[in-house]
Amino acid sequence: MAAWIKDNDFVNEFLFAAPSPATFHQRSFPGDLFWLDDGQGGKFPSLFLCKEGASCCLMYLHGNAEDLGLSHDLLKAFRDFLNVHVIGVEYPGYGPVPGNPCEGGVNRHTRAAFNFVTQKLRIPPQRVIVFGRSVGTGPATNLVSLVNSSKKDVAALVLQSPYRSIKTLAKDLVGAVANIIMDRFDNEAAIPTCTSPTLIIHGRQDELIPVKHASVLYDKCGAEAKCLEVIEGVDHNAFHALDHIIRPLLNFLHKLGCDRLPPLPLTSFSVMKVMDEGKFLIPPDILEPRGQQGSEPGLLIRAIGTLL
């Protein structure tokens, strides 16, 4: 009952600030954009960028005020500089899909994308790098916690600008009044069960999600192989993709030996075959506008909604 209330209350309308208008549509990125079942009778978009000869696949879970259209260039950089296949996952209410995002819906999309990669494309879980940025660190940590709890591993968990939990973050901003909201994405509770190698990247000057959140998560992380990279002179949004994200991740994966693994038997042709046979490339008919906005949010909700 609590989960239903949390996924349907007013906070979600403002916690997830999807770009409006959306930066892509059903026919964007031909050959890369595909559609997965959301488990509730609908479909949601994802991007898959194939890199022949790659030994791993990176799953990207984006931040709050971006969608796959805004993430596309970064995903291409991941593919080319890290030499990995890349899947970008979209959230409910983002892009061209109707509906309002919530913790349960974002986690469902994340699990569906992971299942597509591991079951349809047959990429072993231990070859999947799960990368979450800002609000995306919630579903990323949740997924890896579930995978590790089932006695399986992923190649790595990567958290950029993570938070302990949404309620803890709200308390940093407004104090005890944050107790009126139900907590979401409790990374602090989930990360002790994350035993796969973990890299945490955070800006020293981040005033939206203070670096102490990253330090707490690093200390509580259950992984033996873990690293905390604090980037000096960088706030929440001033990361340089190559210097501050890709290079630390490249070094971390090298230490793990990911770049010395044999290539995955995945080619552009084999991916397209899976897409065609499963009709994943056929966009749904979307008739209703997505992300209807409600009344003007209060101070607390406006503060949280601009954070992630």
mmCIF file of C-alpha atoms in Angstrom:
data_model
loop_
_atom_site.group_PDB
_atom_site.id
_atom_site.type_symbol
_atom_site.label_atom_id
_atom_site.label_comp_id
_atom_site.label_asym_id
_atom_site.label_seq_id
_atom_site.Cartn_x
_atom_site.Cartn_y
_atom_site.Cartn_z
ATOM 1 C CA MET A 1 0.000 0.000 0.000
ATOM 2 C CA ALA A 2 2.816 2.389 0.903
ATOM 3 C CA ALA A 3 4.505 1.749 -2.451
ATOM 4 C CA TRP A 4 1.277 2.552 -4.322
ATOM 5 C CA ILE A 5 0.837 5.817 -2.409
ATOM 6 C CA LYS A 6 4.456 6.787 -3.029
ATOM 7 C CA ASP A 7 4.198 6.067 -6.754
ATOM 8 C CA ASN A 8 0.970 8.038 -7.105
ATOM 9 C CA ASP A 9 1.387 11.059 -4.856
ATOM 10 C CA PHE A 10 1.935 14.647 -5.987
ATOM 11 C CA VAL A 11 5.654 14.693 -5.192
ATOM 12 C CA ASN A 12 6.528 12.719 -8.335
ATOM 13 C CA GLU A 13 5.168 15.439 -10.608
ATOM 14 C CA PHE A 14 7.878 17.792 -9.413
ATOM 15 C CA LEU A 15 10.674 15.458 -8.342
ATOM 16 C CA PHE A 16 11.168 14.356 -11.953
ATOM 17 C CA ALA A 17 11.555 17.470 -14.110
ATOM 18 C CA ALA A 18 11.517 16.022 -17.627
ATOM 19 C CA PRO A 19 12.584 18.395 -20.439
ATOM 20 C CA SER A 20 9.546 20.037 -21.976
ATOM 21 C CA PRO A 21 9.150 19.785 -24.852
ATOM 22 C CA ALA A 22 10.881 16.447 -25.181
ATOM 23 C CA THR A 23 14.135 16.521 -27.142
ATOM 24 C CA PHE A 24 13.324 13.431 -29.242
ATOM 25 C CA HIS A 25 10.295 11.649 -30.696
ATOM 26 C CA GLN A 26 9.186 8.184 -31.848
ATOM 27 C CA ARG A 27 11.156 8.362 -35.112
ATOM 28 C CA SER A 28 14.370 9.869 -33.727
ATOM 29 C CA PHE A 29 17.727 8.087 -33.952
ATOM 30 C CA PRO A 30 16.741 5.477 -36.569
ATOM 31 C CA GLY A 31 18.446 2.162 -35.944
ATOM 32 C CA ASP A 32 19.388 3.130 -32.376
ATOM 33 C CA LEU A 33 15.990 3.849 -30.793
ATOM 34 C CA PHE A 34 13.906 0.827 -29.834
ATOM 35 C CA TRP A 35 10.943 0.027 -27.597
ATOM 36 C CA LEU A 36 10.568 -2.287 -24.619
ATOM 37 C CA ASP A 37 7.494 -3.487 -22.752
ATOM 38 C CA ASP A 38 7.037 -1.650 -19.461
ATOM 39 C CA GLY A 39 5.257 -4.566 -17.791
ATOM 40 C CA GLN A 40 1.988 -2.638 -17.567
ATOM 41 C CA GLY A 41 0.729 -2.833 -21.126
ATOM 42 C CA GLY A 42 2.781 0.026 -22.543
ATOM 43 C CA LYS A 43 6.166 0.552 -24.167
ATOM 44 C CA PHE A 44 9.069 2.846 -23.426
ATOM 45 C CA PRO A 45 12.017 3.979 -25.568
ATOM 46 C CA SER A 46 15.635 3.019 -25.111
ATOM 47 C CA LEU A 47 18.785 3.576 -27.142
ATOM 48 C CA PHE A 48 21.232 0.843 -28.082
ATOM 49 C CA LEU A 49 24.584 1.768 -29.587
ATOM 50 C CA CYS A 50 26.535 -1.222 -30.855
ATOM 51 C CA LYS A 51 30.351 -1.336 -30.746
ATOM 52 C CA GLU A 52 31.670 -4.386 -32.569
ATOM 53 C CA GLY A 53 34.536 -6.022 -30.696
ATOM 54 C CA ALA A 54 33.394 -4.656 -27.322
ATOM 55 C CA SER A 55 33.772 -6.858 -24.257
ATOM 56 C CA CYS A 56 31.152 -5.110 -22.065
ATOM 57 C CA CYS A 57 27.877 -3.203 -22.264
ATOM 58 C CA LEU A 58 27.249 0.029 -20.339
ATOM 59 C CA MET A 59 23.703 0.755 -19.138
ATOM 60 C CA TYR A 60 23.124 4.497 -18.615
ATOM 61 C CA LEU A 61 20.460 5.896 -16.280
ATOM 62 C CA HIS A 62 20.314 9.648 -16.782
ATOM 63 C CA GLY A 63 19.762 12.588 -14.457
ATOM 64 C CA ASN A 64 16.612 14.525 -13.766
ATOM 65 C CA ALA A 65 16.416 17.346 -16.292
ATOM 66 C CA GLU A 66 17.604 15.317 -19.286
ATOM 67 C CA ASP A 67 16.144 12.679 -21.548
ATOM 68 C CA LEU A 68 17.629 10.305 -24.124
ATOM 69 C CA GLY A 69 17.754 13.089 -26.707
ATOM 70 C CA LEU A 70 20.034 15.153 -24.484
ATOM 71 C CA SER A 71 22.029 12.053 -23.485
ATOM 72 C CA HIS A 72 22.683 10.785 -27.015
ATOM 73 C CA ASP A 73 26.046 12.517 -27.548
ATOM 74 C CA LEU A 74 27.329 11.333 -24.167
ATOM 75 C CA LEU A 75 26.283 7.766 -24.964
ATOM 76 C CA LYS A 76 28.211 7.926 -28.230
ATOM 77 C CA ALA A 77 31.259 9.154 -26.312
ATOM 78 C CA PHE A 78 30.952 6.215 -23.904
ATOM 79 C CA ARG A 79 30.748 3.814 -26.843
ATOM 80 C CA ASP A 80 33.751 5.242 -28.670
ATOM 81 C CA PHE A 81 36.136 6.076 -25.804
ATOM 82 C CA LEU A 82 35.335 3.099 -23.561
ATOM 83 C CA ASN A 83 34.893 0.637 -26.431
ATOM 84 C CA VAL A 84 31.606 -0.702 -25.047
ATOM 85 C CA HIS A 85 28.107 -1.370 -26.239
ATOM 86 C CA VAL A 86 25.739 1.187 -24.679
ATOM 87 C CA ILE A 87 22.078 1.069 -23.709
ATOM 88 C CA GLY A 88 20.318 4.226 -22.553
ATOM 89 C CA VAL A 89 17.107 3.773 -20.579
ATOM 90 C CA GLU A 90 14.211 6.223 -20.610
ATOM 91 C CA TYR A 91 11.932 6.931 -17.654
ATOM 92 C CA PRO A 92 8.113 7.084 -17.531
ATOM 93 C CA GLY A 93 6.897 10.541 -18.536
ATOM 94 C CA TYR A 94 10.140 11.420 -20.326
ATOM 95 C CA GLY A 95 10.578 11.792 -24.072
ATOM 96 C CA PRO A 96 7.463 11.047 -26.127
ATOM 97 C CA VAL A 97 5.915 8.633 -23.622
ATOM 98 C CA PRO A 98 2.824 9.711 -21.640
ATOM 99 C CA GLY A 99 2.487 9.272 -17.918
ATOM 100 C CA ASN A 100 4.136 10.512 -14.757
ATOM 101 C CA PRO A 101 7.459 9.135 -13.512
ATOM 102 C CA CYS A 102 7.804 7.507 -10.116
ATOM 103 C CA GLU A 103 10.253 5.302 -8.260
ATOM 104 C CA GLY A 104 8.390 2.100 -9.096
ATOM 105 C CA GLY A 105 8.077 2.962 -12.787
ATOM 106 C CA VAL A 106 11.737 3.973 -13.149
ATOM 107 C CA ASN A 107 12.843 0.742 -11.465
ATOM 108 C CA ARG A 108 10.563 -1.313 -13.740
ATOM 109 C CA HIS A 109 12.070 0.299 -16.844
ATOM 110 C CA THR A 110 15.567 -0.327 -15.504
ATOM 111 C CA ARG A 111 14.875 -4.013 -14.849
ATOM 112 C CA ALA A 112 13.221 -4.427 -18.265
ATOM 113 C CA ALA A 113 16.267 -2.947 -20.013
ATOM 114 C CA PHE A 114 18.637 -5.142 -17.997
ATOM 115 C CA ASN A 115 16.576 -8.222 -18.868
ATOM 116 C CA PHE A 116 16.658 -7.235 -22.551
ATOM 117 C CA VAL A 117 20.449 -6.984 -22.482
ATOM 118 C CA THR A 118 21.016 -10.216 -20.566
ATOM 119 C CA GLN A 119 18.209 -12.359 -22.029
ATOM 120 C CA LYS A 120 17.558 -11.112 -25.558
ATOM 121 C CA LEU A 121 21.086 -9.986 -26.452
ATOM 122 C CA ARG A 122 22.588 -12.717 -24.225
ATOM 123 C CA ILE A 123 25.165 -10.457 -22.618
ATOM 124 C CA PRO A 124 26.199 -12.026 -19.287
ATOM 125 C CA PRO A 125 25.372 -9.852 -16.237
ATOM 126 C CA GLN A 126 29.058 -9.817 -15.296
ATOM 127 C CA ARG A 127 29.740 -7.945 -18.552
ATOM 128 C CA VAL A 128 27.237 -5.158 -17.822
ATOM 129 C CA ILE A 129 28.412 -1.815 -16.390
ATOM 130 C CA VAL A 130 25.514 -0.080 -14.612
ATOM 131 C CA PHE A 131 25.982 3.711 -14.667
ATOM 132 C CA GLY A 132 23.657 6.115 -12.857
ATOM 133 C CA ARG A 133 23.888 9.898 -12.816
ATOM 134 C CA SER A 134 22.268 11.999 -10.081
ATOM 135 C CA VAL A 135 18.646 10.827 -9.759
ATOM 136 C CA GLY A 136 19.684 7.845 -11.922
ATOM 137 C CA THR A 137 21.947 6.601 -9.126
ATOM 138 C CA GLY A 138 18.753 5.448 -7.370
ATOM 139 C CA PRO A 139 17.600 2.897 -9.978
ATOM 140 C CA ALA A 140 21.231 1.949 -10.684
ATOM 141 C CA THR A 141 21.930 1.082 -7.040
ATOM 142 C CA ASN A 142 18.582 -0.680 -6.707
ATOM 143 C CA LEU A 143 19.278 -2.856 -9.752
ATOM 144 C CA VAL A 144 22.779 -3.871 -8.689
ATOM 145 C CA SER A 145 21.557 -4.606 -5.165
ATOM 146 C CA LEU A 146 18.938 -6.975 -6.600
ATOM 147 C CA VAL A 147 21.427 -8.646 -8.939
ATOM 148 C CA ASN A 148 24.049 -9.091 -6.212
ATOM 149 C CA SER A 149 21.422 -10.384 -3.777
ATOM 150 C CA SER A 150 20.618 -13.130 -6.310
ATOM 151 C CA LYS A 151 24.282 -14.228 -6.167
ATOM 152 C CA LYS A 152 25.167 -12.694 -9.533
ATOM 153 C CA ASP A 153 27.620 -9.949 -10.399
ATOM 154 C CA VAL A 154 27.730 -7.017 -12.775
ATOM 155 C CA ALA A 155 30.985 -5.743 -14.270
ATOM 156 C CA ALA A 156 30.754 -2.508 -12.278
ATOM 157 C CA LEU A 157 28.411 -0.051 -10.609
ATOM 158 C CA VAL A 158 29.220 3.580 -11.432
ATOM 159 C CA LEU A 159 27.535 6.398 -9.506
ATOM 160 C CA GLN A 160 27.993 10.016 -10.582
ATOM 161 C CA SER A 161 26.815 12.574 -8.013
ATOM 162 C CA PRO A 162 24.838 10.115 -5.874
ATOM 163 C CA TYR A 163 22.656 10.883 -2.853
ATOM 164 C CA ARG A 164 22.023 8.875 0.299
ATOM 165 C CA SER A 165 18.248 8.997 -0.234
ATOM 166 C CA ILE A 166 15.751 11.563 -1.483
ATOM 167 C CA LYS A 167 14.446 12.282 2.031
ATOM 168 C CA THR A 168 17.964 12.654 3.451
ATOM 169 C CA LEU A 169 18.781 15.058 0.646
ATOM 170 C CA ALA A 170 15.606 17.052 1.315
ATOM 171 C CA LYS A 171 16.507 17.290 4.999
ATOM 172 C CA ASP A 172 19.832 18.844 4.027
ATOM 173 C CA LEU A 173 17.864 21.561 2.244
ATOM 174 C CA VAL A 174 14.907 22.321 4.443
ATOM 175 C CA GLY A 175 15.368 20.410 7.694
ATOM 176 C CA ALA A 176 12.695 18.442 9.517
ATOM 177 C CA VAL A 177 9.892 19.646 7.240
ATOM 178 C CA ALA A 178 11.173 17.042 4.770
ATOM 179 C CA ASN A 179 9.600 14.400 7.005
ATOM 180 C CA ILE A 180 6.261 15.096 5.295
ATOM 181 C CA ILE A 181 7.414 13.213 2.181
ATOM 182 C CA MET A 182 7.804 9.448 1.794
ATOM 183 C CA ASP A 183 11.371 8.404 1.049
ATOM 184 C CA ARG A 184 12.457 7.343 -2.422
ATOM 185 C CA PHE A 185 15.570 5.695 -3.813
ATOM 186 C CA ASP A 186 17.215 4.834 -0.501
ATOM 187 C CA ASN A 187 20.748 4.283 -1.792
ATOM 188 C CA GLU A 188 22.173 4.216 1.717
ATOM 189 C CA ALA A 189 20.047 1.184 2.580
ATOM 190 C CA ALA A 190 20.733 -0.623 -0.702
ATOM 191 C CA ILE A 191 24.456 -0.094 -1.208
ATOM 192 C CA PRO A 192 25.711 -2.420 1.573
ATOM 193 C CA THR A 193 24.367 -5.305 -0.544
ATOM 194 C CA CYS A 194 26.143 -4.013 -3.668
ATOM 195 C CA THR A 195 29.198 -6.264 -3.824
ATOM 196 C CA SER A 196 30.137 -5.720 -7.466
ATOM 197 C CA PRO A 197 33.057 -3.331 -8.142
ATOM 198 C CA THR A 198 31.872 0.223 -7.517
ATOM 199 C CA LEU A 199 33.152 3.599 -8.703
ATOM 200 C CA ILE A 200 31.695 6.790 -7.196
ATOM 201 C CA ILE A 201 32.390 10.157 -8.868
ATOM 202 C CA HIS A 202 31.412 13.433 -7.193
ATOM 203 C CA GLY A 203 32.216 17.124 -7.545
ATOM 204 C CA ARG A 204 33.876 18.710 -4.521
ATOM 205 C CA GLN A 205 31.894 21.945 -5.005
ATOM 206 C CA ASP A 206 28.518 20.261 -5.509
ATOM 207 C CA GLU A 207 26.043 22.346 -3.480
ATOM 208 C CA LEU A 208 22.948 20.463 -4.670
ATOM 209 C CA ILE A 209 24.097 17.032 -3.506
ATOM 210 C CA PRO A 210 26.982 17.643 -1.080
ATOM 211 C CA VAL A 211 30.014 15.400 -1.446
ATOM 212 C CA LYS A 212 29.360 13.948 2.029
ATOM 213 C CA HIS A 213 26.590 11.851 0.420
ATOM 214 C CA ALA A 214 29.198 10.165 -1.783
ATOM 215 C CA SER A 215 31.507 9.616 1.207
ATOM 216 C CA VAL A 216 28.769 7.911 3.226
ATOM 217 C CA LEU A 217 27.833 5.654 0.313
ATOM 218 C CA TYR A 218 31.476 4.762 -0.305
ATOM 219 C CA ASP A 219 31.969 3.801 3.344
ATOM 220 C CA LYS A 220 28.806 1.665 3.384
ATOM 221 C CA CYS A 221 29.313 0.044 -0.027
ATOM 222 C CA GLY A 222 29.656 -3.724 0.247
ATOM 223 C CA ALA A 223 32.133 -4.053 -2.626
ATOM 224 C CA GLU A 224 35.736 -5.038 -2.008
ATOM 225 C CA ALA A 225 36.841 -3.262 -5.188
ATOM 226 C CA LYS A 226 35.596 0.295 -4.768
ATOM 227 C CA CYS A 227 36.874 3.767 -5.544
ATOM 228 C CA LEU A 228 35.757 7.303 -4.682
ATOM 229 C CA GLU A 229 36.841 9.995 -7.158
ATOM 230 C CA VAL A 230 36.228 13.514 -5.837
ATOM 231 C CA ILE A 231 36.730 16.053 -8.627
ATOM 232 C CA GLU A 232 38.115 19.363 -7.394
ATOM 233 C CA GLY A 233 36.558 22.595 -8.649
ATOM 234 C CA VAL A 234 33.454 20.877 -10.031
ATOM 235 C CA ASP A 235 29.849 21.405 -8.955
ATOM 236 C CA HIS A 236 26.785 19.309 -9.782
ATOM 237 C CA ASN A 237 26.623 20.115 -13.494
ATOM 238 C CA ALA A 238 30.126 21.222 -14.504
ATOM 239 C CA PHE A 239 31.634 17.813 -15.277
ATOM 240 C CA HIS A 240 33.823 17.545 -18.356
ATOM 241 C CA ALA A 241 32.782 14.268 -19.956
ATOM 242 C CA LEU A 242 36.250 13.114 -21.004
ATOM 243 C CA ASP A 243 38.385 14.362 -18.111
ATOM 244 C CA HIS A 244 36.008 13.896 -15.196
ATOM 245 C CA ILE A 245 33.920 10.866 -16.179
ATOM 246 C CA ILE A 246 35.364 8.785 -19.000
ATOM 247 C CA ARG A 247 39.021 8.805 -17.912
ATOM 248 C CA PRO A 248 38.342 7.809 -14.271
ATOM 249 C CA LEU A 249 35.962 5.101 -15.508
ATOM 250 C CA LEU A 250 38.479 3.898 -18.100
ATOM 251 C CA ASN A 251 41.157 3.611 -15.401
ATOM 252 C CA PHE A 252 38.780 1.774 -13.056
ATOM 253 C CA LEU A 253 37.745 -0.730 -15.737
ATOM 254 C CA HIS A 254 41.395 -1.277 -16.655
ATOM 255 C CA LYS A 255 42.220 -2.148 -13.041
ATOM 256 C CA LEU A 256 39.345 -4.651 -13.115
ATOM 257 C CA GLY A 257 40.677 -6.184 -16.344
ATOM 258 C CA CYS A 258 37.530 -5.455 -18.337
ATOM 259 C CA ASP A 259 39.555 -4.290 -21.335
ATOM 260 C CA ARG A 260 41.334 -7.653 -21.459
ATOM 261 C CA LEU A 261 38.190 -9.755 -21.662
ATOM 262 C CA PRO A 262 37.374 -11.516 -24.951
ATOM 263 C CA PRO A 263 34.929 -9.632 -27.191
ATOM 264 C CA LEU A 264 31.231 -10.344 -26.879
ATOM 265 C CA PRO A 265 29.781 -12.218 -29.893
ATOM 266 C CA LEU A 266 27.595 -9.244 -30.757
ATOM 267 C CA THR A 267 27.554 -7.412 -34.067
ATOM 268 C CA SER A 268 25.366 -4.740 -35.615
ATOM 269 C CA PHE A 269 23.771 -7.462 -37.739
ATOM 270 C CA SER A 270 22.985 -9.726 -34.773
ATOM 271 C CA VAL A 271 21.531 -6.818 -32.806
ATOM 272 C CA MET A 272 19.320 -5.790 -35.721
ATOM 273 C CA LYS A 273 18.171 -9.392 -36.102
ATOM 274 C CA VAL A 274 17.044 -9.453 -32.466
ATOM 275 C CA MET A 275 15.341 -6.071 -32.914
ATOM 276 C CA ASP A 276 13.522 -7.184 -36.070
ATOM 277 C CA GLU A 277 12.426 -10.565 -34.738
ATOM 278 C CA GLY A 278 11.138 -9.049 -31.512
ATOM 279 C CA LYS A 279 9.573 -6.050 -33.289
ATOM 280 C CA PHE A 280 11.432 -3.788 -30.891
ATOM 281 C CA LEU A 281 11.949 -1.109 -33.556
ATOM 282 C CA ILE A 282 8.226 -0.489 -34.082
ATOM 283 C CA PRO A 283 7.159 2.609 -32.096
ATOM 284 C CA PRO A 284 3.812 2.572 -30.307
ATOM 285 C CA ASP A 285 0.947 4.863 -31.164
ATOM 286 C CA ILE A 286 1.160 7.619 -28.578
ATOM 287 C CA LEU A 287 -2.056 9.595 -28.522
ATOM 288 C CA GLU A 288 -1.945 11.500 -25.251
ATOM 289 C CA PRO A 289 0.474 14.202 -24.136
ATOM 290 C CA ARG A 290 3.016 13.113 -21.593
ATOM 291 C CA GLY A 291 3.718 14.588 -18.190
ATOM 292 C CA GLN A 292 0.693 16.745 -17.379
ATOM 293 C CA GLN A 293 1.742 19.361 -14.857
ATOM 294 C CA GLY A 294 -0.271 19.959 -11.745
ATOM 295 C CA SER A 295 -0.576 22.983 -9.522
ATOM 296 C CA GLU A 296 2.370 25.200 -8.607
ATOM 297 C CA PRO A 297 4.600 23.217 -6.190
ATOM 298 C CA GLY A 298 5.560 24.471 -2.776
ATOM 299 C CA LEU A 299 9.054 25.442 -1.663
ATOM 300 C CA LEU A 300 10.090 21.947 -0.583
ATOM 301 C CA ILE A 301 9.017 20.279 -3.793
ATOM 302 C CA ARG A 302 10.509 23.004 -5.993
ATOM 303 C CA ALA A 303 13.801 22.578 -4.150
ATOM 304 C CA ILE A 304 13.856 18.802 -4.571
ATOM 305 C CA GLY A 305 12.725 18.993 -8.190
ATOM 306 C CA THR A 306 15.641 21.187 -9.215
ATOM 307 C CA LEU A 307 18.251 19.036 -7.527
ATOM 308 C CA LEU A 308 18.783 15.932 -9.524
#
